[in-house]
């Protein structure tokens, strides 16, 4: 993975936009949600925390990779300066964006919460009774867990874990041994709550009061040092490279190697240092030196160094009117009556599920029925992000206990979900399930479940019939309530045979027949997409209808971008709905002026991947795929992915009507991208795709 320095433009192909800046632009759109007056107030605060979490991952993953790329570029003549200039631009933009985030937090969100009588009180604002309560809380709940470390040759700078909260303190006077060791470090355990609600009895009626853990510790720092005066201090936080560096070709057991790697992840190379704006220069310079960081890596913030933890305030605060109204997804009773067998209904025809508007429960019920059915002989499933608690995984364990053949492809390298996946793999192996970890060098990102059942034909002949679930999203019931995704239950013998071939290859590593209908990466998917674009381009040149509409999370693969541009230059009309990073510059006169790019950021996280192509007037000149893959190089060439055609005309139209058309007409949550990579919101009070779908399918909770 390298820093995206765009190649020189040609008359036919423009220079691509910078990927890192495109990621920052997405986070600007997330932050804009925190400024919307039509978003409930606690949800506005949640968007501030979401952006903080996104920026943490940006530095842990993307920025860390960019730094490594720059170091490698130093070995190639002429490359290093290009990489450094691009990195400097991204760094400056990250500084500006984070400063804007704190302005929104301090000047807009928190004053608005105060008007709703939800306040965070610092030490100066707390009255005598509140200070007494905080003091007791510190003495009984906090101080026993703090162990300050005074620095000297026998007490080196302690290891500071990734994203942990710490204090650096400059002390006056002398220590217990008469020496002037001025600097101490206080590490704050993760187990301590970052936001504490004050008892209502200490607040005026109707007011909810909170204190931050950092404020509690600041007010009592001197008590940690036996009377030595505290001359200056600052909270600080280090963001580290979180990649787990394992040579998959040089380990005997990937699961054991990953578990070992997890213990060292928290102490990777330092990437970013956050301190409060009031931190004295002497202290932040000392920290930069300690972590071997340049001054550009220093972020002096006007507030707590970890806004992510303010989720705890959102969870504790009262006020239903300050949150999104609860919405319950609907069960598709017309297609799946609750009192009927799901397998029997799927045998009659494909069933589409559109989450979170429709419930994820039918997927759980599909697997539950398969586990309980004595005629089901085998169950196969891929697991990427399923969470630490999962009904689906418990059902797979139960299936293995019942003697069914259970094969689970667990992706151990799903970033930040490695530990949960390792734990599930061990539990599955303990009951006899066949667990494999995909393909060395590739992440298994495909979402597939396959059930094989013994049945009989009308003539009484034995028959093994397959049933499958394919999805654009993870097998995670929690995120299925928050992310938009499409899943399909099918007994189509062609699709299910292709799914079985994918599982066979993942488990056996042998060559299998090329799937006839499923498109798989790293094999045919990229090539087929380019082929579809060529068909569209040919149709445009012939004066036939020529249309491409793509909805994905990211568009960064140069080959696919160039294919889209070529089709547009042939005369095709192209609409791209890209939630996150998009490196294609639309709207350049004579080059990309037939391409429009928009992003939708709303209540739910857009996650559906829908690929629509039309290259003529006949029914067979239209193709629509659903896919697990984004349009990124890693998805096309370094991951196991699938895309599948929606062959039923009615279901295909439903996907168009629900996943594409409303998003192309959104004037509430949609943003339009310009040729420079900047975005403009298209409206505030117009139609909302997510809102319309929620009204159609969901009910008030």
JSON list of N, CA and C in Angstrom, two decimals, residues 106 110 119-128 130-131 134 196 198 203 209-220 235 302-304:
[
{"chain": "A", "resi": 106, "resn": "UNK", "atom": "N", "xyz": [-16.72, 22.58, 20.66]},
{"chain": "A", "resi": 106, "resn": "UNK", "atom": "CA", "xyz": [-16.72, 23.60, 21.72]},
{"chain": "A", "resi": 106, "resn": "UNK", "atom": "C", "xyz": [-17.71, 24.72, 21.48]},
{"chain": "A", "resi": 110, "resn": "UNK", "atom": "N", "xyz": [-21.52, 21.62, 22.29]},
{"chain": "A", "resi": 110, "resn": "UNK", "atom": "CA", "xyz": [-21.60, 21.73, 23.74]},
{"chain": "A", "resi": 110, "resn": "UNK", "atom": "C", "xyz": [-22.47, 22.90, 24.20]},
{"chain": "A", "resi": 119, "resn": "UNK", "atom": "N", "xyz": [-24.60, 19.40, 30.82]},
{"chain": "A", "resi": 119, "resn": "UNK", "atom": "CA", "xyz": [-23.36, 20.17, 30.94]},
{"chain": "A", "resi": 119, "resn": "UNK", "atom": "C", "xyz": [-22.21, 19.28, 31.40]},
{"chain": "A", "resi": 120, "resn": "UNK", "atom": "N", "xyz": [-21.01, 19.62, 30.93]},
{"chain": "A", "resi": 120, "resn": "UNK", "atom": "CA", "xyz": [-19.77, 19.04, 31.44]},
{"chain": "A", "resi": 120, "resn": "UNK", "atom": "C", "xyz": [-19.10, 20.10, 32.28]},
{"chain": "A", "resi": 121, "resn": "UNK", "atom": "N", "xyz": [-18.92, 19.81, 33.55]},
{"chain": "A", "resi": 121, "resn": "UNK", "atom": "CA", "xyz": [-18.38, 20.79, 34.49]},
{"chain": "A", "resi": 121, "resn": "UNK", "atom": "C", "xyz": [-16.89, 20.55, 34.71]},
{"chain": "A", "resi": 122, "resn": "UNK", "atom": "N", "xyz": [-16.09, 21.61, 34.50]},
{"chain": "A", "resi": 122, "resn": "UNK", "atom": "CA", "xyz": [-14.68, 21.50, 34.88]},
{"chain": "A", "resi": 122, "resn": "UNK", "atom": "C", "xyz": [-14.52, 21.90, 36.35]},
{"chain": "A", "resi": 123, "resn": "UNK", "atom": "N", "xyz": [-13.31, 21.82, 36.86]},
{"chain": "A", "resi": 123, "resn": "UNK", "atom": "CA", "xyz": [-13.09, 22.04, 38.29]},
{"chain": "A", "resi": 123, "resn": "UNK", "atom": "C", "xyz": [-13.54, 23.44, 38.71]},
{"chain": "A", "resi": 124, "resn": "UNK", "atom": "N", "xyz": [-13.24, 24.45, 37.90]},
{"chain": "A", "resi": 124, "resn": "UNK", "atom": "CA", "xyz": [-13.60, 25.82, 38.27]},
{"chain": "A", "resi": 124, "resn": "UNK", "atom": "C", "xyz": [-15.11, 26.02, 38.32]},
{"chain": "A", "resi": 125, "resn": "UNK", "atom": "N", "xyz": [-15.85, 25.23, 37.55]},
{"chain": "A", "resi": 125, "resn": "UNK", "atom": "CA", "xyz": [-17.30, 25.39, 37.49]},
{"chain": "A", "resi": 125, "resn": "UNK", "atom": "C", "xyz": [-18.03, 24.58, 38.54]},
{"chain": "A", "resi": 126, "resn": "UNK", "atom": "N", "xyz": [-17.35, 23.67, 39.21]},
{"chain": "A", "resi": 126, "resn": "UNK", "atom": "CA", "xyz": [-17.99, 22.83, 40.21]},
{"chain": "A", "resi": 126, "resn": "UNK", "atom": "C", "xyz": [-18.11, 23.58, 41.54]},
{"chain": "A", "resi": 127, "resn": "UNK", "atom": "N", "xyz": [-19.29, 23.45, 42.18]},
{"chain": "A", "resi": 127, "resn": "UNK", "atom": "CA", "xyz": [-19.46, 24.08, 43.49]},
{"chain": "A", "resi": 127, "resn": "UNK", "atom": "C", "xyz": [-18.85, 23.20, 44.58]},
{"chain": "A", "resi": 128, "resn": "UNK", "atom": "N", "xyz": [-18.96, 23.64, 45.83]},
{"chain": "A", "resi": 128, "resn": "UNK", "atom": "CA", "xyz": [-18.28, 22.95, 46.92]},
{"chain": "A", "resi": 128, "resn": "UNK", "atom": "C", "xyz": [-18.77, 21.51, 47.07]},
{"chain": "A", "resi": 130, "resn": "UNK", "atom": "N", "xyz": [-20.17, 19.60, 44.79]},
{"chain": "A", "resi": 130, "resn": "UNK", "atom": "CA", "xyz": [-19.73, 18.81, 43.64]},
{"chain": "A", "resi": 130, "resn": "UNK", "atom": "C", "xyz": [-18.25, 18.47, 43.74]},
{"chain": "A", "resi": 131, "resn": "UNK", "atom": "N", "xyz": [-17.45, 19.43, 44.21]},
{"chain": "A", "resi": 131, "resn": "UNK", "atom": "CA", "xyz": [-16.02, 19.17, 44.38]},
{"chain": "A", "resi": 131, "resn": "UNK", "atom": "C", "xyz": [-15.78, 18.09, 45.44]},
{"chain": "A", "resi": 134, "resn": "UNK", "atom": "N", "xyz": [-16.59, 14.74, 43.82]},
{"chain": "A", "resi": 134, "resn": "UNK", "atom": "CA", "xyz": [-15.52, 14.36, 42.90]},
{"chain": "A", "resi": 134, "resn": "UNK", "atom": "C", "xyz": [-14.28, 13.93, 43.66]},
{"chain": "A", "resi": 196, "resn": "UNK", "atom": "N", "xyz": [-18.12, 10.69, 33.80]},
{"chain": "A", "resi": 196, "resn": "UNK", "atom": "CA", "xyz": [-18.82, 10.32, 35.03]},
{"chain": "A", "resi": 196, "resn": "UNK", "atom": "C", "xyz": [-20.01, 11.26, 35.21]},
{"chain": "A", "resi": 198, "resn": "UNK", "atom": "N", "xyz": [-22.63, 13.14, 37.45]},
{"chain": "A", "resi": 198, "resn": "UNK", "atom": "CA", "xyz": [-22.80, 13.58, 38.82]},
{"chain": "A", "resi": 198, "resn": "UNK", "atom": "C", "xyz": [-24.20, 13.20, 39.31]},
{"chain": "A", "resi": 203, "resn": "UNK", "atom": "N", "xyz": [-27.16, 18.61, 41.33]},
{"chain": "A", "resi": 203, "resn": "UNK", "atom": "CA", "xyz": [-27.42, 19.52, 40.23]},
{"chain": "A", "resi": 203, "resn": "UNK", "atom": "C", "xyz": [-28.74, 20.25, 40.47]},
{"chain": "A", "resi": 209, "resn": "UNK", "atom": "N", "xyz": [-25.50, 16.76, 34.97]},
{"chain": "A", "resi": 209, "resn": "UNK", "atom": "CA", "xyz": [-24.11, 17.18, 35.07]},
{"chain": "A", "resi": 209, "resn": "UNK", "atom": "C", "xyz": [-23.14, 16.03, 34.89]},
{"chain": "A", "resi": 210, "resn": "UNK", "atom": "N", "xyz": [-22.06, 16.27, 34.17]},
{"chain": "A", "resi": 210, "resn": "UNK", "atom": "CA", "xyz": [-21.04, 15.27, 33.92]},
{"chain": "A", "resi": 210, "resn": "UNK", "atom": "C", "xyz": [-19.66, 15.87, 34.20]},
{"chain": "A", "resi": 211, "resn": "UNK", "atom": "N", "xyz": [-18.74, 15.02, 34.58]},
{"chain": "A", "resi": 211, "resn": "UNK", "atom": "CA", "xyz": [-17.34, 15.42, 34.68]},
{"chain": "A", "resi": 211, "resn": "UNK", "atom": "C", "xyz": [-16.52, 14.43, 33.88]},
{"chain": "A", "resi": 212, "resn": "UNK", "atom": "N", "xyz": [-15.45, 14.93, 33.29]},
{"chain": "A", "resi": 212, "resn": "UNK", "atom": "CA", "xyz": [-14.55, 14.06, 32.54]},
{"chain": "A", "resi": 212, "resn": "UNK", "atom": "C", "xyz": [-13.49, 13.52, 33.49]},
{"chain": "A", "resi": 213, "resn": "UNK", "atom": "N", "xyz": [-13.08, 12.30, 33.25]},
{"chain": "A", "resi": 213, "resn": "UNK", "atom": "CA", "xyz": [-12.03, 11.69, 34.06]},
{"chain": "A", "resi": 213, "resn": "UNK", "atom": "C", "xyz": [-10.77, 12.54, 34.06]},
{"chain": "A", "resi": 214, "resn": "UNK", "atom": "N", "xyz": [-10.45, 13.12, 32.92]},
{"chain": "A", "resi": 214, "resn": "UNK", "atom": "CA", "xyz": [-9.27, 13.98, 32.86]},
{"chain": "A", "resi": 214, "resn": "UNK", "atom": "C", "xyz": [-9.38, 15.15, 33.82]},
{"chain": "A", "resi": 215, "resn": "UNK", "atom": "N", "xyz": [-10.58, 15.71, 33.95]},
{"chain": "A", "resi": 215, "resn": "UNK", "atom": "CA", "xyz": [-10.79, 16.82, 34.88]},
{"chain": "A", "resi": 215, "resn": "UNK", "atom": "C", "xyz": [-10.66, 16.36, 36.33]},
{"chain": "A", "resi": 216, "resn": "UNK", "atom": "N", "xyz": [-11.15, 15.16, 36.62]},
{"chain": "A", "resi": 216, "resn": "UNK", "atom": "CA", "xyz": [-11.03, 14.60, 37.98]},
{"chain": "A", "resi": 216, "resn": "UNK", "atom": "C", "xyz": [-9.55, 14.43, 38.34]},
{"chain": "A", "resi": 217, "resn": "UNK", "atom": "N", "xyz": [-8.77, 13.89, 37.43]},
{"chain": "A", "resi": 217, "resn": "UNK", "atom": "CA", "xyz": [-7.35, 13.66, 37.71]},
{"chain": "A", "resi": 217, "resn": "UNK", "atom": "C", "xyz": [-6.60, 14.98, 37.80]},
{"chain": "A", "resi": 218, "resn": "UNK", "atom": "N", "xyz": [-6.88, 15.90, 36.89]},
{"chain": "A", "resi": 218, "resn": "UNK", "atom": "CA", "xyz": [-6.21, 17.21, 36.92]},
{"chain": "A", "resi": 218, "resn": "UNK", "atom": "C", "xyz": [-6.40, 17.90, 38.25]},
{"chain": "A", "resi": 219, "resn": "UNK", "atom": "N", "xyz": [-7.63, 17.81, 38.78]},
{"chain": "A", "resi": 219, "resn": "UNK", "atom": "CA", "xyz": [-7.93, 18.52, 40.03]},
{"chain": "A", "resi": 219, "resn": "UNK", "atom": "C", "xyz": [-7.21, 17.92, 41.23]},
{"chain": "A", "resi": 220, "resn": "UNK", "atom": "N", "xyz": [-6.67, 16.71, 41.10]},
{"chain": "A", "resi": 220, "resn": "UNK", "atom": "CA", "xyz": [-6.06, 16.03, 42.24]},
{"chain": "A", "resi": 220, "resn": "UNK", "atom": "C", "xyz": [-4.67, 15.49, 41.91]},
{"chain": "A", "resi": 235, "resn": "UNK", "atom": "N", "xyz": [-2.43, 16.32, 29.57]},
{"chain": "A", "resi": 235, "resn": "UNK", "atom": "CA", "xyz": [-2.82, 14.98, 29.13]},
{"chain": "A", "resi": 235, "resn": "UNK", "atom": "C", "xyz": [-2.23, 14.76, 27.74]},
{"chain": "A", "resi": 302, "resn": "UNK", "atom": "N", "xyz": [-7.99, 21.65, 21.53]},
{"chain": "A", "resi": 302, "resn": "UNK", "atom": "CA", "xyz": [-8.69, 22.49, 22.49]},
{"chain": "A", "resi": 302, "resn": "UNK", "atom": "C", "xyz": [-9.81, 21.69, 23.16]},
{"chain": "A", "resi": 303, "resn": "UNK", "atom": "N", "xyz": [-9.40, 20.70, 23.96]},
{"chain": "A", "resi": 303, "resn": "UNK", "atom": "CA", "xyz": [-10.39, 19.85, 24.63]},
{"chain": "A", "resi": 303, "resn": "UNK", "atom": "C", "xyz": [-9.77, 18.52, 24.98]},
{"chain": "A", "resi": 304, "resn": "UNK", "atom": "N", "xyz": [-10.58, 17.54, 25.36]},
{"chain": "A", "resi": 304, "resn": "UNK", "atom": "CA", "xyz": [-10.04, 16.22, 25.70]},
{"chain": "A", "resi": 304, "resn": "UNK", "atom": "C", "xyz": [-9.37, 15.59, 24.49]}
]
